[in-house]
PDB file of C-alpha atoms in Angstrom:
ATOM      1  CA  MET Q   1      13.848  18.347 -21.380  1.00 49.00           C
ATOM      2  CA  GLY Q   2      12.140  18.471 -17.871  1.00 57.00           C
ATOM      3  CA  GLN Q   3       8.489  18.196 -18.651  1.00 60.00           C
ATOM      4  CA  ALA Q   4       7.425  17.906 -14.753  1.00 75.00           C
ATOM      5  CA  LYS Q   5       7.169  14.343 -16.017  1.00 80.00           C
ATOM      6  CA  THR Q   6       8.718  12.873 -12.554  1.00 82.00           C
ATOM      7  CA  ASN Q   7       5.742  15.139 -10.304  1.00 83.00           C
ATOM      8  CA  LEU Q   8       2.954  13.841 -12.048  1.00 86.00           C
ATOM      9  CA  LEU Q   9       4.373  10.146 -11.603  1.00 88.00           C
ATOM     10  CA  GLU Q  10       4.852  11.094  -7.799  1.00 88.00           C
ATOM     11  CA  ALA Q  11       1.264  12.448  -7.556  1.00 87.00           C
ATOM     12  CA  LEU Q  12      -0.011   9.203  -9.113  1.00 88.00           C
ATOM     13  CA  SER Q  13       2.386   7.470  -6.534  1.00 88.00           C
ATOM     14  CA  PHE Q  14      -0.237   9.231  -3.630  1.00 88.00           C
ATOM     15  CA  LEU Q  15      -2.613   7.008  -4.571  1.00 88.00           C
ATOM     16  CA  THR Q  16      -1.493   4.229  -2.603  1.00 85.00           C
ATOM     17  CA  PRO Q  17      -0.434   3.442   1.024  1.00 82.00           C
ATOM     18  CA  GLY Q  18       2.841   4.720   2.119  1.00 80.00           C
ATOM     19  CA  ARG Q  19       4.874   8.245   1.342  1.00 82.00           C
ATOM     20  CA  GLY Q  20       4.783   7.891  -2.725  1.00 83.00           C
ATOM     21  CA  LEU Q  21       7.632   7.561  -5.290  1.00 84.00           C
ATOM     22  CA  ARG Q  22      10.025   9.950  -3.137  1.00 82.00           C
ATOM     23  CA  GLY Q  23       9.157   9.226   0.061  1.00 81.00           C
ATOM     24  CA  ALA Q  24       8.246  12.753   0.773  1.00 82.00           C
ATOM     25  CA  ALA Q  25       6.551  14.035   4.291  1.00 79.00           C
ATOM     26  CA  LEU Q  26       3.362  15.218   3.876  1.00 77.00           C
ATOM     27  CA  ALA Q  27       4.482  18.739   4.270  1.00 77.00           C
ATOM     28  CA  GLU Q  28       7.246  18.626   1.028  1.00 82.00           C
ATOM     29  CA  VAL Q  29       4.775  18.090  -1.596  1.00 82.00           C
ATOM     30  CA  GLY Q  30       3.123  20.827  -2.161  1.00 80.00           C
ATOM     31  CA  TYR Q  31       3.540  23.328  -4.776  1.00 81.00           C
ATOM     32  CA  ARG Q  32       6.654  25.523  -5.174  1.00 81.00           C
ATOM     33  CA  PRO Q  33       6.735  28.962  -6.786  1.00 80.00           C
ATOM     34  CA  THR Q  34      10.157  28.842  -6.749  1.00 82.00           C
ATOM     35  CA  PRO Q  35      12.969  26.353  -5.885  1.00 79.00           C
ATOM     36  CA  HIS Q  36      13.741  27.608  -2.525  1.00 83.00           C
ATOM     37  CA  ALA Q  37      10.070  28.884  -1.358  1.00 83.00           C
ATOM     38  CA  PRO Q  38       8.174  26.931   1.228  1.00 82.00           C
ATOM     39  CA  PRO Q  39       6.009  24.569  -0.194  1.00 81.00           C
ATOM     40  CA  SER Q  40       1.964  25.366  -0.528  1.00 82.00           C
ATOM     41  CA  PRO Q  41       0.127  23.990   2.927  1.00 80.00           C
ATOM     42  CA  THR Q  42      -2.194  21.999   0.713  1.00 85.00           C
ATOM     43  CA  TRP Q  43      -2.187  19.488  -2.117  1.00 86.00           C
ATOM     44  CA  GLY Q  44      -4.161  16.667  -3.558  1.00 88.00           C
ATOM     45  CA  VAL Q  45      -4.309  14.727  -6.285  1.00 90.00           C
ATOM     46  CA  ALA Q  46      -7.939  12.654  -7.935  1.00 92.00           C
ATOM     47  CA  ALA Q  47      -7.968   9.886 -10.619  1.00 92.00           C
ATOM     48  CA  ARG Q  48     -10.908   8.039 -11.976  1.00 92.00           C
ATOM     49  CA  LEU Q  49      -9.897   4.256 -11.871  1.00 88.00           C
ATOM     50  CA  ALA Q  50     -11.391   1.264 -13.713  1.00 87.00           C
ATOM     51  CA  LEU Q  51     -11.004  -1.598 -11.600  1.00 82.00           C
ATOM     52  CA  GLY Q  52     -12.270  -4.487 -13.581  1.00 77.00           C
ATOM     53  CA  VAL Q  53     -15.055  -6.412 -12.019  1.00 76.00           C
ATOM     54  CA  ARG Q  54     -15.158  -4.056  -9.272  1.00 74.00           C
ATOM     55  CA  GLY Q  55     -15.872  -1.015 -11.880  1.00 82.00           C
ATOM     56  CA  ALA Q  56     -14.782   2.536 -11.731  1.00 88.00           C
ATOM     57  CA  ALA Q  57     -13.597   4.809  -8.521  1.00 90.00           C
ATOM     58  CA  GLU Q  58     -12.767   8.228  -8.141  1.00 92.00           C
ATOM     59  CA  VAL Q  59     -10.009   8.579  -5.649  1.00 93.00           C
ATOM     60  CA  GLY Q  60      -8.876  11.359  -4.580  1.00 92.00           C
ATOM     61  CA  THR Q  61      -5.814  11.955  -1.604  1.00 91.00           C
ATOM     62  CA  GLY Q  62      -4.036  15.371  -0.331  1.00 88.00           C
ATOM     63  CA  ARG Q  63      -3.696  17.762   2.776  1.00 85.00           C
ATOM     64  CA  GLU Q  64      -5.564  20.132   4.213  1.00 81.00           C
ATOM     65  CA  VAL Q  65      -4.234  22.846   6.697  1.00 74.00           C
ATOM     66  CA  ALA Q  66      -6.985  22.048   9.135  1.00 73.00           C
ATOM     67  CA  ALA Q  67      -5.855  18.718   9.335  1.00 67.00           C
ATOM     68  CA  GLY Q  68      -2.219  18.902   9.890  1.00 70.00           C
ATOM     69  CA  GLU Q  69      -0.195  16.265   9.278  1.00 72.00           C
ATOM     70  CA  ARG Q  70      -2.760  14.000   8.835  1.00 79.00           C
ATOM     71  CA  ARG Q  71      -3.029  12.705   4.855  1.00 85.00           C
ATOM     72  CA  LEU Q  72      -6.866  12.718   3.710  1.00 89.00           C
ATOM     73  CA  VAL Q  73      -8.457   9.867   1.726  1.00 92.00           C
ATOM     74  CA  ARG Q  74     -11.806  10.059  -0.473  1.00 92.00           C
ATOM     75  CA  ILE Q  75     -13.214   7.227  -2.492  1.00 92.00           C
ATOM     76  CA  ASP Q  76     -16.244   8.038  -4.472  1.00 92.00           C
ATOM     77  CA  GLY Q  77     -16.834  11.215  -2.736  1.00 89.00           C
ATOM     78  CA  ARG Q  78     -16.623   9.514   0.987  1.00 91.00           C
ATOM     79  CA  SER Q  79     -13.928  10.186   3.515  1.00 90.00           C
ATOM     80  CA  ALA Q  80     -12.232   6.957   4.068  1.00 89.00           C
ATOM     81  CA  ALA Q  81     -10.805   5.839   7.712  1.00 83.00           C
ATOM     82  CA  GLY Q  82      -6.640   5.828   6.205  1.00 80.00           C
ATOM     83  CA  GLN Q  83      -4.675   4.715   3.796  1.00 81.00           C
ATOM     84  CA  ALA Q  84      -5.409   1.027   3.843  1.00 80.00           C
ATOM     85  CA  ALA Q  85      -8.650   1.998   1.621  1.00 85.00           C
ATOM     86  CA  LEU Q  86      -5.880   3.048  -1.134  1.00 85.00           C
ATOM     87  CA  GLY Q  87      -4.457  -0.468  -1.167  1.00 81.00           C
ATOM     88  CA  ALA Q  88      -7.503  -2.408  -1.088  1.00 81.00           C
ATOM     89  CA  LEU Q  89      -8.582  -0.852  -4.122  1.00 84.00           C
ATOM     90  CA  MET Q  90      -5.298  -1.059  -6.060  1.00 81.00           C
ATOM     91  CA  PRO Q  91      -1.874  -2.703  -5.200  1.00 80.00           C
ATOM     92  CA  VAL Q  92       0.819  -1.162  -6.792  1.00 83.00           C
ATOM     93  CA  LEU Q  93       4.332  -1.347  -6.815  1.00 82.00           C
ATOM     94  CA  TRP Q  94       7.360   0.517  -8.590  1.00 83.00           C
ATOM     95  CA  LEU Q  95      10.626   0.211  -9.809  1.00 82.00           C
ATOM     96  CA  THR Q  96      13.073   3.183 -10.275  1.00 82.00           C
ATOM     97  CA  PRO Q  97      16.931   3.400 -10.873  1.00 84.00           C
ATOM     98  CA  ASP Q  98      16.827   5.217  -7.703  1.00 79.00           C
ATOM     99  CA  LEU Q  99      16.589   1.095  -6.601  1.00 81.00           C
ATOM    100  CA  ASP Q 100      19.272   0.003  -8.620  1.00 83.00           C
ATOM    101  CA  GLY Q 101      21.667   0.451  -5.430  1.00 84.00           C
ATOM    102  CA  LEU Q 102      18.893  -1.232  -3.102  1.00 83.00           C
ATOM    103  CA  PHE Q 103      21.318  -4.286  -1.651  1.00 80.00           C
ATOM    104  CA  ARG Q 104      23.980  -2.003  -1.365  1.00 85.00           C
ATOM    105  CA  GLY Q 105      22.788   1.200   0.127  1.00 85.00           C
ATOM    106  CA  ALA Q 106      20.640   1.532   3.704  1.00 86.00           C
ATOM    107  CA  ALA Q 107      18.884  -0.515   5.750  1.00 84.00           C
ATOM    108  CA  SER Q 108      16.342   1.879   5.948  1.00 84.00           C
ATOM    109  CA  ASP Q 109      16.171   2.277   2.224  1.00 84.00           C
ATOM    110  CA  ARG Q 110      15.483  -1.579   2.180  1.00 86.00           C
ATOM    111  CA  ARG Q 111      13.248  -1.445   4.964  1.00 86.00           C
ATOM    112  CA  ARG Q 112      11.075   1.317   2.753  1.00 85.00           C
ATOM    113  CA  PHE Q 113      10.743  -1.058  -0.249  1.00 86.00           C
ATOM    114  CA  LEU Q 114       9.864  -4.386   1.347  1.00 89.00           C
ATOM    115  CA  ASP Q 115       6.838  -2.286   3.094  1.00 89.00           C
ATOM    116  CA  ARG Q 116       5.852  -1.382  -0.052  1.00 85.00           C
ATOM    117  CA  LEU Q 117       5.565  -4.822  -1.193  1.00 88.00           C
ATOM    118  CA  VAL Q 118       3.651  -6.021   1.976  1.00 90.00           C
ATOM    119  CA  ASN Q 119       1.456  -2.934   1.189  1.00 84.00           C
ATOM    120  CA  ALA Q 120       0.259  -4.607  -2.378  1.00 82.00           C
ATOM    121  CA  LEU Q 121      -0.510  -7.938  -0.143  1.00 83.00           C
ATOM    122  CA  ASP Q 122      -1.998  -6.096   3.541  1.00 85.00           C
ATOM    123  CA  PRO Q 123      -3.466  -2.305   2.799  1.00 79.00           C
ATOM    124  CA  GLU Q 124      -3.795  -1.728   6.256  1.00 84.00           C
ATOM    125  CA  HIS Q 125      -0.112  -2.070   6.785  1.00 88.00           C
ATOM    126  CA  ALA Q 126       0.863   1.361   6.022  1.00 82.00           C
ATOM    127  CA  GLY Q 127      -1.909   2.333   8.794  1.00 84.00           C
ATOM    128  CA  ARG Q 128       0.142   0.658  11.460  1.00 90.00           C
ATOM    129  CA  ALA Q 129       3.744   1.383   9.741  1.00 89.00           C
ATOM    130  CA  ALA Q 130       2.579   5.583  10.318  1.00 86.00           C
ATOM    131  CA  ALA Q 131       0.819   4.905  13.732  1.00 90.00           C
ATOM    132  CA  TYR Q 132       4.656   3.084  15.038  1.00 91.00           C
ATOM    133  CA  ALA Q 133       5.953   6.241  13.100  1.00 90.00           C
ATOM    134  CA  ARG Q 134       4.003   9.102  15.068  1.00 92.00           C
ATOM    135  CA  ALA Q 135       4.168   7.294  18.557  1.00 93.00           C
ATOM    136  CA  GLN Q 136       8.523   6.921  17.776  1.00 92.00           C
ATOM    137  CA  ARG Q 137       8.650  10.590  17.297  1.00 93.00           C
ATOM    138  CA  ASP Q 138       6.480  11.623  20.272  1.00 93.00           C
ATOM    139  CA  ARG Q 139       8.236   9.256  22.859  1.00 92.00           C
ATOM    140  CA  LEU Q 140      11.497  10.974  21.955  1.00 92.00           C
ATOM    141  CA  ARG Q 141      10.351  14.678  21.555  1.00 92.00           C
ATOM    142  CA  LEU Q 142       9.031  14.014  25.111  1.00 91.00           C
ATOM    143  CA  LEU Q 143      12.243  12.139  26.031  1.00 90.00           C
ATOM    144  CA  ARG Q 144      14.131  14.962  24.879  1.00 91.00           C
ATOM    145  CA  GLN Q 145      12.261  17.894  26.304  1.00 89.00           C
ATOM    146  CA  GLY Q 146      12.146  15.828  30.168  1.00 85.00           C
ATOM    147  CA  GLY Q 147       9.827  15.650  32.617  1.00 81.00           C
ATOM    148  CA  ALA Q 148       7.356  13.645  30.693  1.00 80.00           C
ATOM    149  CA  VAL Q 149       3.956  12.363  32.882  1.00 87.00           C
ATOM    150  CA  PRO Q 150       5.343   8.895  32.906  1.00 89.00           C
ATOM    151  CA  ALA Q 151       1.793   7.625  32.215  1.00 91.00           C
ATOM    152  CA  TRP Q 152       1.706   9.616  28.777  1.00 91.00           C
ATOM    153  CA  LEU Q 153       5.172   7.199  27.255  1.00 90.00           C
ATOM    154  CA  ASP Q 154       3.587   4.449  28.876  1.00 91.00           C
ATOM    155  CA  ALA Q 155       0.954   4.850  26.472  1.00 92.00           C
ATOM    156  CA  LEU Q 156       3.251   5.996  23.151  1.00 93.00           C
ATOM    157  CA  GLU Q 157       5.647   2.712  23.984  1.00 91.00           C
ATOM    158  CA  ASP Q 158       2.332   0.589  23.787  1.00 92.00           C
ATOM    159  CA  VAL Q 159       1.166   2.075  20.489  1.00 92.00           C
ATOM    160  CA  MET Q 160       4.794   0.827  19.791  1.00 92.00           C
ATOM    161  CA  ALA Q 161       4.598  -2.513  21.190  1.00 89.00           C
ATOM    162  CA  ARG Q 162       1.393  -3.416  19.276  1.00 90.00           C
ATOM    163  CA  GLN Q 163       2.475  -1.691  15.727  1.00 92.00           C
ATOM    164  CA  GLY Q 164       6.313  -2.335  15.911  1.00 89.00           C
ATOM    165  CA  VAL Q 165       5.284  -6.340  16.331  1.00 88.00           C
ATOM    166  CA  ALA Q 166       2.300  -6.148  13.452  1.00 90.00           C
ATOM    167  CA  VAL Q 167       4.509  -4.558  11.210  1.00 91.00           C
ATOM    168  CA  VAL Q 168       7.550  -6.901  11.859  1.00 89.00           C
ATOM    169  CA  ALA Q 169       5.026  -9.773  11.169  1.00 89.00           C
ATOM    170  CA  ALA Q 170       3.971  -8.814   7.736  1.00 91.00           C
ATOM    171  CA  ARG Q 171       7.082  -8.269   6.666  1.00 91.00           C
ATOM    172  CA  ALA Q 172       7.979 -11.485   7.985  1.00 88.00           C
ATOM    173  CA  GLN Q 173       5.335 -13.466   6.247  1.00 89.00           C
ATOM    174  CA  LEU Q 174       5.621 -11.632   3.042  1.00 89.00           C
ATOM    175  CA  LEU Q 175       9.438 -12.854   3.586  1.00 88.00           C
ATOM    176  CA  ASP Q 176       7.708 -16.371   3.793  1.00 86.00           C
ATOM    177  CA  LEU Q 177       5.814 -16.461   0.345  1.00 86.00           C
ATOM    178  CA  LEU Q 178       8.861 -15.071  -1.443  1.00 86.00           C
ATOM    179  CA  GLY Q 179      11.218 -17.377   0.240  1.00 84.00           C
ATOM    180  CA  GLU Q 180       9.097 -20.408  -1.251  1.00 83.00           C
ATOM    181  CA  THR Q 181       9.481 -19.202  -4.965  1.00 84.00           C
ATOM    182  CA  ALA Q 182      12.949 -17.784  -4.141  1.00 84.00           C
ATOM    183  CA  ALA Q 183      14.317 -20.928  -3.118  1.00 85.00           C
ATOM    184  CA  ALA Q 184      13.306 -22.737  -6.342  1.00 84.00           C
ATOM    185  CA  GLY Q 185      15.920 -20.870  -8.463  1.00 80.00           C
ATOM    186  CA  ALA Q 186      15.195 -19.934 -12.419  1.00 80.00           C
ATOM    187  CA  GLY Q 187      17.018 -21.802 -15.022  1.00 83.00           C
ATOM    188  CA  PRO Q 188      20.799 -20.917 -14.573  1.00 85.00           C
ATOM    189  CA  PHE Q 189      20.185 -18.717 -11.279  1.00 83.00           C
ATOM    190  CA  PRO Q 190      20.240 -20.496  -8.229  1.00 86.00           C
ATOM    191  CA  GLY Q 191      18.053 -20.492  -5.485  1.00 86.00           C
ATOM    192  CA  VAL Q 192      18.619 -18.387  -2.778  1.00 83.00           C
ATOM    193  CA  ARG Q 193      17.147 -18.055   0.785  1.00 83.00           C
ATOM    194  CA  VAL Q 194      15.456 -14.984   1.644  1.00 80.00           C
ATOM    195  CA  ASP Q 195      14.970 -14.334   5.821  1.00 78.00           C
ATOM    196  CA  LEU Q 196      14.697 -11.494   8.008  1.00 79.00           C
ATOM    197  CA  VAL Q 197      17.162 -10.460  10.669  1.00 76.00           C
ATOM    198  CA  SER Q 198      15.595  -8.364  13.563  1.00 75.00           C
ATOM    199  CA  GLU Q 199      15.188  -9.792  17.416  1.00 74.00           C
ATOM    200  CA  ILE Q 200      11.221  -8.991  16.978  1.00 71.00           C
ATOM    201  CA  ALA Q 201      11.088 -11.307  13.892  1.00 71.00           C
ATOM    202  CA  GLY Q 202      13.161 -13.959  16.288  1.00 70.00           C
ATOM    203  CA  TRP Q 203      10.776 -13.462  18.866  1.00 68.00           C
ATOM    204  CA  LEU Q 204       7.638 -14.423  16.705  1.00 69.00           C
ATOM    205  CA  ALA Q 205       9.442 -17.048  15.363  1.00 69.00           C
ATOM    206  CA  HIS Q 206       9.658 -18.602  18.791  1.00 64.00           C
ATOM    207  CA  GLU Q 207       6.672 -17.865  20.687  1.00 58.00           C
ATOM    208  CA  PRO Q 208       3.816 -14.907  20.605  1.00 52.00           C
ATOM    209  CA  ALA Q 209       6.310 -11.294  20.498  1.00 46.00           C
ATOM    210  CA  LEU Q 210       3.513  -9.207  23.058  1.00 48.00           C
ATOM    211  CA  GLY Q 211       4.935 -11.593  25.819  1.00 52.00           C
ATOM    212  CA  TRP Q 212       7.927  -9.879  25.219  1.00 47.00           C
ATOM    213  CA  LYS Q 213       6.322  -5.801  25.725  1.00 48.00           C
ATOM    214  CA  SER Q 214       9.438  -3.674  24.577  1.00 49.00           C
ATOM    215  CA  ALA Q 215       9.273  -0.586  22.730  1.00 50.00           C
ATOM    216  CA  CYS Q 216      12.791   0.083  22.701  1.00 53.00           C
ATOM    217  CA  ALA Q 217      13.201  -2.710  19.688  1.00 53.00           C
ATOM    218  CA  GLY Q 218      11.487  -1.966  16.647  1.00 54.00           C
ATOM    219  CA  PRO Q 219      10.675  -2.564  13.037  1.00 61.00           C
ATOM    220  CA  TRP Q 220      13.428   0.222  12.385  1.00 54.00           C
ATOM    221  CA  PRO Q 221      15.240   2.126  14.918  1.00 55.00           C
ATOM    222  CA  PRO Q 222      15.248   6.109  15.842  1.00 49.00           C
ATOM    223  CA  ALA Q 223      17.658   8.240  14.289  1.00 48.00           C
ATOM    224  CA  GLY Q 224      20.307   9.630  17.181  1.00 44.00           C
ATOM    225  CA  ALA Q 225      18.205   9.883  20.028  1.00 44.00           C
ATOM    226  CA  PRO Q 226      17.662   9.007  23.765  1.00 41.00           C
ATOM    227  CA  MET Q 227      16.046   5.807  24.000  1.00 41.00           C
ATOM    228  CA  ARG Q 228      17.084   5.144  28.232  1.00 41.00           C
ATOM    229  CA  ARG Q 229      13.880   4.852  30.354  1.00 43.00           C
ATOM    230  CA  ALA Q 230      13.563   2.707  33.425  1.00 39.00           C
ATOM    231  CA  GLY Q 231      10.138   1.960  32.276  1.00 43.00           C
ATOM    232  CA  PRO Q 232       8.175  -1.394  32.541  1.00 43.00           C
ATOM    233  CA  ARG Q 233       9.139  -2.019  28.613  1.00 43.00           C
ATOM    234  CA  ALA Q 234      12.428  -0.599  28.568  1.00 39.00           C
ATOM    235  CA  ARG Q 235      13.568  -2.845  31.472  1.00 39.00           C
ATOM    236  CA  ALA Q 236      12.006  -6.027  30.400  1.00 38.00           C
ATOM    237  CA  LEU Q 237      13.994  -5.364  27.023  1.00 34.00           C
ATOM    238  CA  ILE Q 238      17.064  -5.523  29.318  1.00 32.00           C
ATOM    239  CA  ALA Q 239      15.749  -8.833  30.477  1.00 37.00           C
ATOM    240  CA  MET Q 240      15.114 -10.351  26.673  1.00 34.00           C
ATOM    241  CA  THR Q 241      18.005  -9.151  24.602  1.00 33.00           C
ATOM    242  CA  GLY Q 242      19.732 -12.746  25.060  1.00 34.00           C
ATOM    243  CA  ARG Q 243      17.047 -14.785  23.441  1.00 34.00           C
ATOM    244  CA  PRO Q 244      18.108 -16.402  20.242  1.00 32.00           C
ATOM    245  CA  ALA Q 245      16.720 -14.875  16.638  1.00 34.00           C
ATOM    246  CA  THR Q 246      16.396 -17.621  15.013  1.00 36.00           C
ATOM    247  CA  ARG Q 247      13.575 -19.531  13.638  1.00 38.00           C
ATOM    248  CA  PRO Q 248      13.272 -23.363  14.910  1.00 36.00           C
ATOM    249  CA  PRO Q 249      12.036 -25.874  12.397  1.00 37.00           C
ATOM    250  CA  GLY Q 250       8.213 -26.417  12.372  1.00 41.00           C
ATOM    251  CA  SER Q 251       7.252 -22.929  14.323  1.00 41.00           C
ATOM    252  CA  ARG Q 252       4.590 -21.191  13.278  1.00 43.00           C
ATOM    253  CA  ARG Q 253       4.681 -16.688  13.160  1.00 48.00           C
ATOM    254  CA  ALA Q 254       2.122 -14.581  14.535  1.00 49.00           C
ATOM    255  CA  THR Q 255       0.353 -12.896  11.780  1.00 54.00           C
ATOM    256  CA  ALA Q 256      -0.011  -8.677  11.416  1.00 54.00           C
ATOM    257  CA  ARG Q 257      -3.300  -8.865  12.089  1.00 50.00           C
ATOM    258  CA  GLN Q 258      -3.146 -10.625  15.468  1.00 51.00           C
ATOM    259  CA  ALA Q 259       0.178  -8.753  16.569  1.00 51.00           C
ATOM    260  CA  SER Q 260      -1.757  -5.772  16.545  1.00 51.00           C
ATOM    261  CA  LYS Q 261      -4.913  -6.382  17.836  1.00 48.00           C
ATOM    262  CA  ARG Q 262      -3.402  -8.302  20.871  1.00 43.00           C
ATOM    263  CA  PRO Q 263      -2.937  -5.981  24.262  1.00 41.00           C
ATOM    264  CA  CYS Q 264       0.433  -5.182  25.544  1.00 42.00           C
TER     265      CYS Q 264
END
């Protein structure tokens, strides 16, 4: 019988960076008095963690009306700058029955799973991904409305270019680490090659990817939205899509930290 076990597990999953066990948006997580009622605009979860050498820590996260869509994080009673602080305290991964069809389902599901793996090693990854997603949503909204100020679009595309490259660089770094173990095999199971198929991953393999400065290629594609715009990064993309996306022997990838901090 249902006893809200899943709700409890989902609440605990928000004590890590990202969108929790179900991948739900902040606005969907609040309490619903009835199945069809709108969710409460406020919610929160808190816990006291035993962290070995560091000792105990009191952590909490949630949403308040005044903060809008921004997720609030507090550690030991003090506000944290973002979700990355949670990942720095306690890396967490989970496997659920929903993930059984991970490699048969949509590519977006695999990207989300890969991002959770990255978050465990790089707590700042969730913040970069969130910044990219916000800029992408804002850009598409402006394009749909029409008449947007070019400087505003340029600023959003600058964020997308920097954060998008950083997200892909972090994913590629993790797969490099996994590939070393996966290639060795285990007992009767053969080794496998793990790689990231992505335009930006190919650019990173050949040269500093920020030289491309493109907002039209990113860590995930937009859903059914207009992408045409004759801005500098859009024109750059048209000129650059003919580049190969394979990594030559001995080449080095740019790191996520380098990618997110270098200007476009």
